[in-house]
Short mmCIF file of C-alpha atoms and ligand atoms in Angstrom, two decimals:
data_model
loop_
_atom_site.label_atom_id
_atom_site.label_comp_id
_atom_site.label_asym_id
_atom_site.label_seq_id
_atom_site.Cartn_x
_atom_site.Cartn_y
_atom_site.Cartn_z
CA UNK A 1 -5.85 7.00 -17.16
CA UNK A 2 -2.51 5.93 -15.75
CA UNK A 3 -0.89 2.85 -17.24
CA UNK A 4 2.58 1.47 -17.62
CA UNK A 5 2.04 0.55 -21.27
CA UNK A 6 2.42 -3.20 -20.83
CA UNK A 7 4.23 -5.79 -18.75
CA UNK A 8 7.59 -4.03 -19.03
CA UNK A 9 6.49 -1.15 -16.77
CA UNK A 10 7.60 1.26 -19.47
CA UNK A 11 6.19 4.76 -19.21
CA UNK A 12 3.98 6.35 -21.83
CA UNK A 13 5.39 9.07 -24.06
CA UNK A 14 3.45 11.69 -22.10
CA UNK A 15 4.89 10.48 -18.79
CA UNK A 16 8.42 10.37 -20.18
CA UNK A 17 7.93 13.90 -21.41
CA UNK A 18 6.88 15.34 -18.05
CA UNK A 19 9.74 13.52 -16.36
CA UNK A 20 12.24 14.94 -18.83
CA UNK A 21 10.76 18.44 -18.59
CA UNK A 22 11.00 18.37 -14.79
CA UNK A 23 14.54 16.97 -14.96
CA UNK A 24 15.69 19.67 -17.38
CA UNK A 25 14.06 22.43 -15.35
CA UNK A 26 15.60 21.17 -12.11
CA UNK A 27 19.07 20.95 -13.65
CA UNK A 28 18.92 24.31 -15.38
CA UNK A 29 17.05 26.46 -12.87
CA UNK A 30 17.26 24.83 -9.43
CA UNK A 31 20.66 23.11 -9.30
CA UNK A 32 22.62 26.40 -9.54
CA UNK A 33 20.74 28.00 -6.60
CA UNK A 34 19.96 25.07 -4.28
CA UNK A 35 23.02 25.36 -2.02
CA UNK A 36 22.69 29.14 -1.67
CA UNK A 37 19.00 29.03 -0.70
CA UNK A 38 19.71 26.19 1.73
CA UNK A 39 22.39 28.35 3.34
CA UNK A 40 20.33 31.56 3.60
CA UNK A 41 16.96 29.91 4.26
CA UNK A 42 15.38 32.38 1.82
CA UNK A 43 12.25 31.32 -0.03
CA UNK A 44 12.93 30.66 -3.76
CA UNK A 45 10.06 32.80 -5.11
CA UNK A 46 11.38 33.03 -8.66
CA UNK A 47 11.83 29.34 -9.36
CA UNK A 48 8.56 28.47 -7.58
CA UNK A 49 6.72 30.97 -9.78
CA UNK A 50 8.31 29.50 -12.90
CA UNK A 51 7.30 26.00 -11.77
CA UNK A 52 3.75 27.26 -11.39
CA UNK A 53 3.76 28.75 -14.87
CA UNK A 54 4.96 25.40 -16.23
CA UNK A 55 2.02 23.61 -14.60
CA UNK A 56 3.99 21.89 -11.82
CA UNK A 57 1.84 23.38 -9.05
CA UNK A 58 -1.39 21.87 -10.34
CA UNK A 59 -0.41 18.76 -12.24
CA UNK A 60 -3.67 16.87 -11.60
CA UNK A 61 -5.88 19.94 -11.53
CA UNK A 62 -8.25 20.09 -14.52
CA UNK A 63 -7.37 22.78 -17.05
CA UNK A 64 -10.59 24.68 -16.27
CA UNK A 65 -9.09 25.48 -12.83
CA UNK A 66 -5.70 26.48 -14.19
CA UNK A 67 -3.98 23.10 -13.88
CA UNK A 68 -2.15 20.76 -16.25
CA UNK A 69 -4.93 18.13 -16.26
CA UNK A 70 -2.55 15.19 -15.96
CA UNK A 71 -2.62 12.10 -13.71
CA UNK A 72 -1.02 10.98 -10.45
CA UNK A 73 1.84 9.17 -12.16
CA UNK A 74 2.78 12.41 -13.93
CA UNK A 75 2.74 14.14 -10.54
CA UNK A 76 5.04 11.64 -8.81
CA UNK A 77 7.47 11.54 -11.73
CA UNK A 78 7.82 15.32 -11.81
CA UNK A 79 8.09 15.61 -8.03
CA UNK A 80 10.81 12.98 -7.87
CA UNK A 81 12.90 14.86 -10.45
CA UNK A 82 12.51 18.21 -8.70
CA UNK A 83 13.32 16.69 -5.28
CA UNK A 84 16.36 14.89 -6.66
CA UNK A 85 17.90 18.31 -7.18
CA UNK A 86 16.35 20.12 -4.21
CA UNK A 87 13.98 18.68 -1.59
CA UNK A 88 12.86 22.20 -0.55
CA UNK A 89 11.40 22.90 -3.98
CA UNK A 90 9.96 19.38 -3.76
CA UNK A 91 7.98 19.96 -0.59
CA UNK A 92 6.64 23.31 -1.76
CA UNK A 93 5.39 21.55 -4.90
CA UNK A 94 3.95 18.65 -2.91
CA UNK A 95 2.02 20.92 -0.52
CA UNK A 96 0.49 22.96 -3.37
CA UNK A 97 -0.53 19.87 -5.35
CA UNK A 98 -1.60 17.51 -2.59
CA UNK A 99 -2.38 19.23 0.67
CA UNK A 100 -3.95 22.29 -0.93
CA UNK A 101 -5.38 21.51 -4.38
CA UNK A 102 -6.41 17.91 -3.83
CA UNK A 103 -8.54 18.62 -0.74
CA UNK A 104 -10.38 21.48 -2.42
CA UNK A 105 -10.87 19.45 -5.61
CA UNK A 106 -12.34 16.58 -3.58
CA UNK A 107 -14.44 18.52 -1.10
CA UNK A 108 -14.81 22.10 -2.39
CA UNK A 109 -17.74 23.84 -4.03
CA UNK A 110 -17.48 25.04 -7.61
CA UNK A 111 -16.82 28.61 -6.43
CA UNK A 112 -14.16 27.45 -3.95
CA UNK A 113 -12.39 25.51 -6.71
CA UNK A 114 -12.40 28.53 -9.01
CA UNK A 115 -11.40 31.06 -6.35
CA UNK A 116 -8.82 29.05 -4.41
CA UNK A 117 -7.34 26.43 -6.73
CA UNK A 118 -6.96 28.47 -9.91
CA UNK A 119 -4.40 30.99 -8.58
CA UNK A 120 -2.30 28.23 -6.96
CA UNK A 121 -2.46 25.78 -9.86
CA UNK A 122 -1.45 28.48 -12.32
CA UNK A 123 1.48 29.67 -10.23
CA UNK A 124 0.01 33.05 -9.24
CA UNK A 125 -0.35 32.15 -5.56
CA UNK A 126 0.94 29.74 -2.92
CA UNK A 127 -1.20 27.40 -0.82
CA UNK A 128 -0.65 25.79 2.59
CA UNK A 129 -2.32 23.24 4.89
CA UNK A 130 -2.52 23.62 8.62
CA UNK A 131 -3.52 20.70 10.86
CA UNK A 132 -0.80 20.51 13.53
CA UNK A 133 -0.88 22.51 16.76
CA UNK A 134 1.73 22.90 19.49
CA UNK A 135 -0.07 20.23 21.59
CA UNK A 136 -1.30 17.96 18.78
CA UNK A 137 0.98 16.41 16.18
CA UNK A 138 0.50 12.67 15.67
CA UNK A 139 -2.74 12.80 17.70
CA UNK A 140 -4.24 15.19 15.20
CA UNK A 141 -7.83 14.98 16.45
CA UNK A 142 -7.16 16.70 19.77
CA UNK A 143 -6.68 20.27 18.63
CA UNK A 144 -7.29 23.30 20.87
CA UNK A 145 -8.04 25.99 18.30
CA UNK A 146 -11.69 26.95 18.15
CA UNK A 147 -14.07 28.07 15.40
CA UNK A 148 -17.34 29.46 16.73
CA UNK A 149 -20.31 30.18 14.47
CA UNK A 150 -21.44 33.81 14.61
CA UNK A 151 -24.13 34.70 12.06
CA UNK A 152 -22.78 33.96 8.59
CA UNK A 153 -19.19 33.70 9.82
CA UNK A 154 -17.04 31.43 11.93
CA UNK A 155 -14.76 33.23 14.38
CA UNK A 156 -11.47 31.36 14.60
CA UNK A 157 -9.00 31.63 17.49
CA UNK A 158 -5.92 29.59 18.25
CA UNK A 159 -2.38 28.69 17.33
CA UNK A 160 -1.29 26.31 14.57
CA UNK A 161 2.26 25.11 14.12
CA UNK A 162 4.72 23.66 11.62
CA UNK A 163 2.91 25.08 8.62
CA UNK A 164 4.92 24.41 5.47
CA UNK A 165 4.76 27.53 3.23
CA UNK A 166 2.97 29.34 6.10
CA UNK A 167 5.22 32.43 5.86
CA UNK A 168 4.43 32.94 2.16
CA UNK A 169 0.99 31.39 1.60
CA UNK A 170 -1.87 33.38 0.06
CA UNK A 171 -4.46 30.82 1.15
CA UNK A 172 -4.42 28.09 3.79
CA UNK A 173 -6.64 25.06 4.42
CA UNK A 174 -7.02 25.21 8.21
CA UNK A 175 -8.58 22.66 10.57
CA UNK A 176 -10.21 23.87 13.76
CA UNK A 177 -12.66 22.62 16.40
CA UNK A 178 -16.28 23.66 16.02
CA UNK A 179 -17.59 21.13 18.57
CA UNK A 180 -14.87 20.18 21.10
CA UNK A 181 -17.04 17.65 22.99
CA UNK A 182 -17.44 15.61 19.76
CA UNK A 183 -13.69 14.84 19.56
CA UNK A 184 -12.42 14.27 16.01
CA UNK A 185 -16.03 14.53 14.77
CA UNK A 186 -16.00 18.14 15.95
CA UNK A 187 -13.22 19.24 13.58
CA UNK A 188 -14.13 21.47 10.63
CA UNK A 189 -12.02 22.60 7.64
CA UNK A 190 -11.82 26.23 6.48
CA UNK A 191 -10.28 28.08 3.55
CA UNK A 192 -8.34 31.02 4.90
CA UNK A 193 -7.48 34.22 3.06
CA UNK A 194 -4.17 35.30 4.58
CA UNK A 195 -4.75 38.97 3.71
CA UNK A 196 -7.65 39.24 6.12
CA UNK A 197 -7.56 40.69 9.60
CA UNK A 198 -7.02 38.23 12.43
CA UNK A 199 -4.56 36.08 10.48
CA UNK A 200 -1.02 36.44 11.85
CA UNK A 201 2.15 34.74 10.69
CA UNK A 202 4.10 34.00 13.85
CA UNK A 203 7.39 32.33 14.86
CA UNK A 204 9.42 31.08 11.90
CA UNK A 205 10.77 27.58 12.52
CA UNK A 206 14.56 27.28 12.32
CA UNK A 207 15.06 23.86 10.74
CA UNK A 208 17.72 21.18 10.26
CA UNK A 209 16.84 20.60 6.60
CA UNK A 210 14.59 21.70 3.72
CA UNK A 211 15.73 25.15 4.78
CA UNK A 212 14.57 26.94 1.62
CA UNK A 213 10.99 25.89 2.30
CA UNK A 214 9.44 28.34 4.73
CA UNK A 215 7.74 27.04 7.89
CA UNK A 216 6.05 28.96 10.69
CA UNK A 217 3.36 29.09 13.34
CA UNK A 218 0.05 30.76 12.51
CA UNK A 219 -2.05 32.72 14.97
CA UNK A 220 -5.77 33.29 14.61
CA UNK A 221 -7.14 36.19 16.59
CA UNK A 222 -10.88 36.58 15.99
CA UNK A 223 -10.38 35.76 12.32
CA UNK A 224 -13.79 35.84 10.61
CA UNK A 225 -14.23 33.11 8.04
CA UNK A 226 -17.42 33.42 5.98
CA UNK A 227 -19.55 30.26 5.89
CA UNK A 228 -19.03 29.98 2.12
CA UNK A 229 -15.34 29.38 2.84
CA UNK A 230 -16.00 26.35 5.02
CA UNK A 231 -14.60 23.29 3.24
CA UNK A 232 -17.07 20.41 3.47
CA UNK A 233 -19.65 19.97 6.19
CA UNK A 234 -19.29 21.10 9.78
CA UNK A 235 -17.62 18.20 11.69
CA UNK A 236 -16.23 16.58 8.51
CA UNK A 237 -12.80 18.19 8.92
CA UNK A 238 -10.92 15.24 10.40
CA UNK A 239 -11.89 12.91 7.57
CA UNK A 240 -11.01 15.61 5.06
CA UNK A 241 -7.62 16.04 6.75
CA UNK A 242 -6.96 12.27 6.62
CA UNK A 243 -8.15 11.90 3.02
CA UNK A 244 -5.87 14.72 1.96
CA UNK A 245 -2.92 13.25 3.87
CA UNK A 246 -3.39 9.98 1.96
CA UNK A 247 -2.48 11.96 -1.13
CA UNK A 248 0.15 14.08 0.61
CA UNK A 249 1.99 10.95 1.69
CA UNK A 250 2.41 9.87 -1.95
CA UNK A 251 3.98 13.27 -2.56
CA UNK A 252 6.38 12.96 0.37
CA UNK A 253 7.29 9.43 -0.73
CA UNK A 254 8.24 10.87 -4.14
CA UNK A 255 10.24 13.63 -2.49
CA UNK A 256 12.06 10.98 -0.42
CA UNK A 257 12.75 8.92 -3.55
CA UNK A 258 14.36 11.96 -5.16
CA UNK A 259 16.66 12.48 -2.15
CA UNK A 260 17.57 8.77 -2.09
CA UNK A 261 18.45 8.78 -5.77
CA UNK A 262 20.55 11.91 -5.49
CA UNK A 263 22.48 10.30 -2.61
CA UNK A 264 22.91 7.09 -4.56
CA UNK A 265 24.03 8.65 -7.83
CA UNK A 266 26.60 10.87 -6.11
CA UNK A 267 27.95 7.81 -4.27
CA UNK A 268 28.13 5.74 -7.43
CA UNK A 269 30.19 8.38 -9.17
CA UNK A 270 32.47 8.80 -6.17
CA UNK A 271 33.27 5.10 -5.65
CA UNK A 272 34.25 4.74 -9.30
CA UNK A 273 36.78 7.57 -9.02
CA UNK A 274 38.10 7.65 -5.47
CA UNK A 275 41.06 5.40 -4.74
CA UNK A 276 42.36 4.01 -1.46
CA UNK A 277 44.84 1.24 -0.75
CA UNK A 278 45.60 1.01 -4.46
CA UNK A 279 42.02 0.35 -5.60
CA UNK A 280 38.85 2.21 -6.51
CA UNK A 281 36.88 2.26 -3.28
CA UNK A 282 33.90 0.70 -5.12
CA UNK A 283 36.02 -2.46 -5.39
CA UNK A 284 35.78 -2.97 -1.63
CA UNK A 285 32.83 -5.09 -0.66
CA UNK A 286 32.13 -2.94 2.38
CA UNK A 287 31.30 -0.13 -0.02
CA UNK A 288 29.85 -2.02 -2.99
CA UNK A 289 27.34 -3.95 -0.90
CA UNK A 290 26.05 -0.66 0.51
CA UNK A 291 25.45 0.50 -3.05
CA UNK A 292 23.60 -2.74 -3.80
CA UNK A 293 21.30 -2.15 -0.83
CA UNK A 294 20.74 1.49 -1.78
CA UNK A 295 19.80 0.60 -5.35
CA UNK A 296 17.46 -2.21 -4.29
CA UNK A 297 15.63 -0.05 -1.75
CA UNK A 298 15.31 2.79 -4.28
CA UNK A 299 13.69 0.53 -6.88
CA UNK A 300 11.39 -1.01 -4.26
CA UNK A 301 10.36 2.50 -3.17
CA UNK A 302 9.65 3.45 -6.76
CA UNK A 303 7.35 0.45 -7.22
CA UNK A 304 5.48 1.23 -3.99
CA UNK A 305 5.04 4.83 -5.14
CA UNK A 306 3.78 3.79 -8.57
CA UNK A 307 1.40 1.33 -6.90
CA UNK A 308 0.08 4.12 -4.67
CA UNK A 309 -0.26 6.43 -7.68
CA UNK A 310 -2.28 3.78 -9.52
CA UNK A 311 -4.45 3.17 -6.45
CA UNK A 312 -5.17 6.89 -6.23
CA UNK A 313 -5.96 7.05 -9.93
CA UNK A 314 -8.44 4.17 -9.54
CA UNK A 315 -9.99 5.90 -6.53
CA UNK A 316 -10.98 8.79 -8.80
CA UNK A 317 -13.49 6.37 -10.35
CA UNK A 318 -14.28 3.96 -7.50
CA UNK A 319 -14.10 6.41 -4.59
CA UNK A 320 -12.14 3.76 -2.64
CA UNK A 321 -9.46 4.86 -0.19
CA UNK A 322 -5.77 4.34 -0.99
CA UNK A 323 -4.65 4.77 2.62
CA UNK A 324 -2.68 1.51 2.77
CA UNK A 325 -0.78 2.05 -0.47
CA UNK A 326 0.19 5.62 0.37
CA UNK A 327 1.27 4.78 3.93
CA UNK A 328 3.47 1.92 2.71
CA UNK A 329 5.03 4.08 0.00
CA UNK A 330 5.74 6.91 2.44
CA UNK A 331 7.13 4.62 5.14
CA UNK A 332 9.47 2.73 2.85
CA UNK A 333 10.61 5.63 0.69
CA UNK A 334 11.35 7.93 3.65
CA UNK A 335 13.37 5.26 5.44
CA UNK A 336 15.15 4.60 2.14
CA UNK A 337 15.99 8.31 1.82
CA UNK A 338 17.51 8.29 5.30
CA UNK A 339 19.35 5.02 4.65
CA UNK A 340 20.81 6.27 1.36
CA UNK A 341 21.74 9.73 2.63
CA UNK A 342 23.42 8.23 5.69
CA UNK A 343 25.38 5.78 3.53
CA UNK A 344 26.31 8.55 1.10
CA UNK A 345 27.87 10.69 3.85
CA UNK A 346 29.85 7.70 5.11
CA UNK A 347 31.03 6.68 1.62
CA UNK A 348 32.18 10.23 0.89
CA UNK A 349 33.97 10.47 4.26
CA UNK A 350 35.13 14.01 5.02
CA UNK A 351 33.73 15.25 1.71
CA UNK A 352 30.31 13.91 2.71
CA UNK A 353 30.46 16.08 5.82
CA UNK A 354 31.65 19.17 3.98
CA UNK A 355 29.38 21.95 2.75
CA UNK A 356 31.44 21.97 -0.45
CA UNK A 357 29.33 19.04 -1.64
CA UNK A 358 25.51 18.59 -1.53
CA UNK A 359 25.72 15.25 0.34
CA UNK A 360 25.30 16.75 3.81
CA UNK A 361 22.26 18.66 2.52
CA UNK A 362 20.69 15.40 1.32
CA UNK A 363 21.34 13.96 4.79
CA UNK A 364 19.70 16.93 6.55
CA UNK A 365 16.79 17.01 4.07
CA UNK A 366 16.11 13.26 4.27
CA UNK A 367 15.22 13.28 7.98
CA UNK A 368 12.02 15.29 7.70
CA UNK A 369 10.49 12.73 5.33
CA UNK A 370 10.31 10.31 8.28
CA UNK A 371 8.52 12.95 10.36
CA UNK A 372 6.09 15.18 8.48
CA UNK A 373 2.72 14.12 7.03
CA UNK A 374 2.74 11.34 9.63
CA UNK A 375 5.84 9.92 11.29
CA UNK A 376 7.13 6.44 10.39
CA UNK A 377 5.48 5.24 13.60
CA UNK A 378 2.10 6.62 12.44
CA UNK A 379 2.53 4.95 9.03
CA UNK A 380 3.19 1.62 10.80
CA UNK A 381 0.12 2.20 12.95
CA UNK A 382 -2.04 2.94 9.89
CA UNK A 383 -0.72 -0.09 7.96
CA UNK A 384 -0.99 -2.54 10.87
CA UNK A 385 -4.51 -1.39 11.84
CA UNK A 386 -5.69 -1.86 8.26
CA UNK A 387 -4.06 -5.29 8.00
CA UNK A 388 -5.07 -6.75 11.36
CA UNK A 389 -8.41 -5.01 11.68
CA UNK A 390 -7.42 -4.48 15.33
CA UNK A 391 -6.72 -1.27 17.25
N1 CAA B 401 -9.39 8.59 5.12
C1 CAA B 401 -10.65 8.85 5.48
N2 CAA B 401 -11.10 8.74 6.77
C2 CAA B 401 -10.20 8.34 7.68
C3 CAA B 401 -8.86 8.04 7.36
C4 CAA B 401 -8.46 8.17 6.01
N3 CAA B 401 -7.21 7.91 5.63
N4 CAA B 401 -8.21 7.68 8.49
C5 CAA B 401 -9.11 7.72 9.49
N5 CAA B 401 -10.30 8.13 8.99
C6 CAA B 401 -11.56 8.29 9.73
C7 CAA B 401 -11.94 7.00 10.45
O1 CAA B 401 -12.71 6.16 9.61
C8 CAA B 401 -12.74 7.51 11.63
O2 CAA B 401 -14.06 7.79 11.19
P1 CAA B 401 -15.35 7.76 12.15
O3 CAA B 401 -15.41 9.08 12.82
O4 CAA B 401 -16.50 7.56 11.22
O5 CAA B 401 -15.17 6.64 13.13
C9 CAA B 401 -12.07 8.84 11.95
O6 CAA B 401 -11.36 9.24 10.78
C10 CAA B 401 -11.08 8.72 13.10
O7 CAA B 401 -10.13 7.72 12.76
P2 CAA B 401 -9.25 6.99 13.84
O8 CAA B 401 -10.13 6.50 14.95
O9 CAA B 401 -8.38 6.01 13.14
O10 CAA B 401 -8.42 8.23 14.41
P3 CAA B 401 -7.21 8.29 15.45
O11 CAA B 401 -7.48 9.38 16.38
O12 CAA B 401 -6.92 6.92 15.97
O13 CAA B 401 -6.00 8.82 14.52
C11 CAA B 401 -4.18 8.65 13.01
C12 CAA B 401 -5.60 8.23 13.38
C13 CAA B 401 -3.84 7.77 11.82
C14 CAA B 401 -3.19 8.44 14.11
C15 CAA B 401 -4.22 10.14 12.56
O14 CAA B 401 -4.46 10.98 13.67
C16 CAA B 401 -2.95 10.57 11.87
O15 CAA B 401 -2.79 10.33 10.68
N6 CAA B 401 -2.02 11.27 12.59
C17 CAA B 401 -0.87 11.87 11.97
C18 CAA B 401 -1.17 13.27 11.61
C19 CAA B 401 -0.27 13.78 10.52
O16 CAA B 401 0.06 13.08 9.58
N7 CAA B 401 0.07 15.04 10.60
C20 CAA B 401 0.84 15.67 9.59
C21 CAA B 401 0.57 17.13 9.62
S1 CAA B 401 0.59 17.88 8.05
C22 CAA B 401 2.18 18.14 7.65
O17 CAA B 401 3.08 17.56 8.14
C23 CAA B 401 2.29 19.09 6.53
C24 CAA B 401 3.65 19.53 6.19
O18 CAA B 401 4.30 20.22 6.90
C25 CAA B 401 4.17 19.20 4.86
#
């Protein structure tokens, strides 16, 4: 069970170890290639496979399904370290752990867990999650894709969009309408084998940031999904999607924290060295106060993320939702990432804008954390509805 080992918030030996392992891996294996993969937009198969072999793609998955059998705090610590070096590797890791594994662990049958989680958690395969459609983003319950029961299969037709890891995924958790007149209660979740007929990877999304993570549209043309690959009950898909996003948002918050820290640490180093008007630029209050705000927001984000991780850990026993904690962590950490990356570019001046340094990449990567897995506006809506009880 997660704990901070006393009132000092110190981490346990096991947690320190996973953090250090992730930090070392990121420095040794990812740092040398991050800029190149950002430039080309190629998918970093080799490092992703290695991360899988090290257990990073199934941190909370029990060992019997190929995972590392650790807790949520271990997950957020490792994800922060990976994202600090490269947010693209971070989101690929987050999607495998949260959007793919977590949903199947929570709602899947024994056979589904064995068949779908094990290859992803052990680094042999890549998973994805597909909720969004061209005409439904924030209003996720209004999808147009259809899944029609035909004997022992569902026949799926439609177009899904903005699927992280869609171009490379072996399996995808897909949400589609089985009963359109029932609204969100007509959504059902399915486990899709991407090698089967009727599954088509379509337009690749050209993106501002996280360019080494692959994103595309998916087309379903009479794809036949056997009933044993339905995830949960018919009509339970929307709640499954929301439950899974509660976990996903903790992952994205950790990714955002990593970007914020990278921006902050680069700025700290720069202001201690760079001179202007006869002083180190960190001696000017206009700069130093920005660093004070960056540091404070980073530490506040970290505490919100740890709180959300603890709430999720408790939910494994109580079954209670951790929607509020994860939405607050995601909202604050993503806005902190944007705040810090923006400040870092400004502090570095021309060098912040140059591709010779990673600062402009942090800036481009930070923006998506305020958009995917629920925009900042959706997080505010979720938090305020839960607090006021009004809608
Ligand atoms: N857990 C469990 N159940 C939940 C839930 C949660 N967190 N949130 C809502 N529900 C349930 C409600 O209790 C309700 O249940 P009933 O049917 O029993 O009444 C049902 O779901 C509908 O809830 P709402 O009435 O609140 O639904 P809504 O239509 O008002 O929408 C929303 C709520 C919060 C706006 C939701 O649509 C939402 O989160 N939108 C954002 C979607 C999103 O985050 N998309 C990201 C796509 S994935 C992605 O980005 C992946 C990637 O690339 C990395």
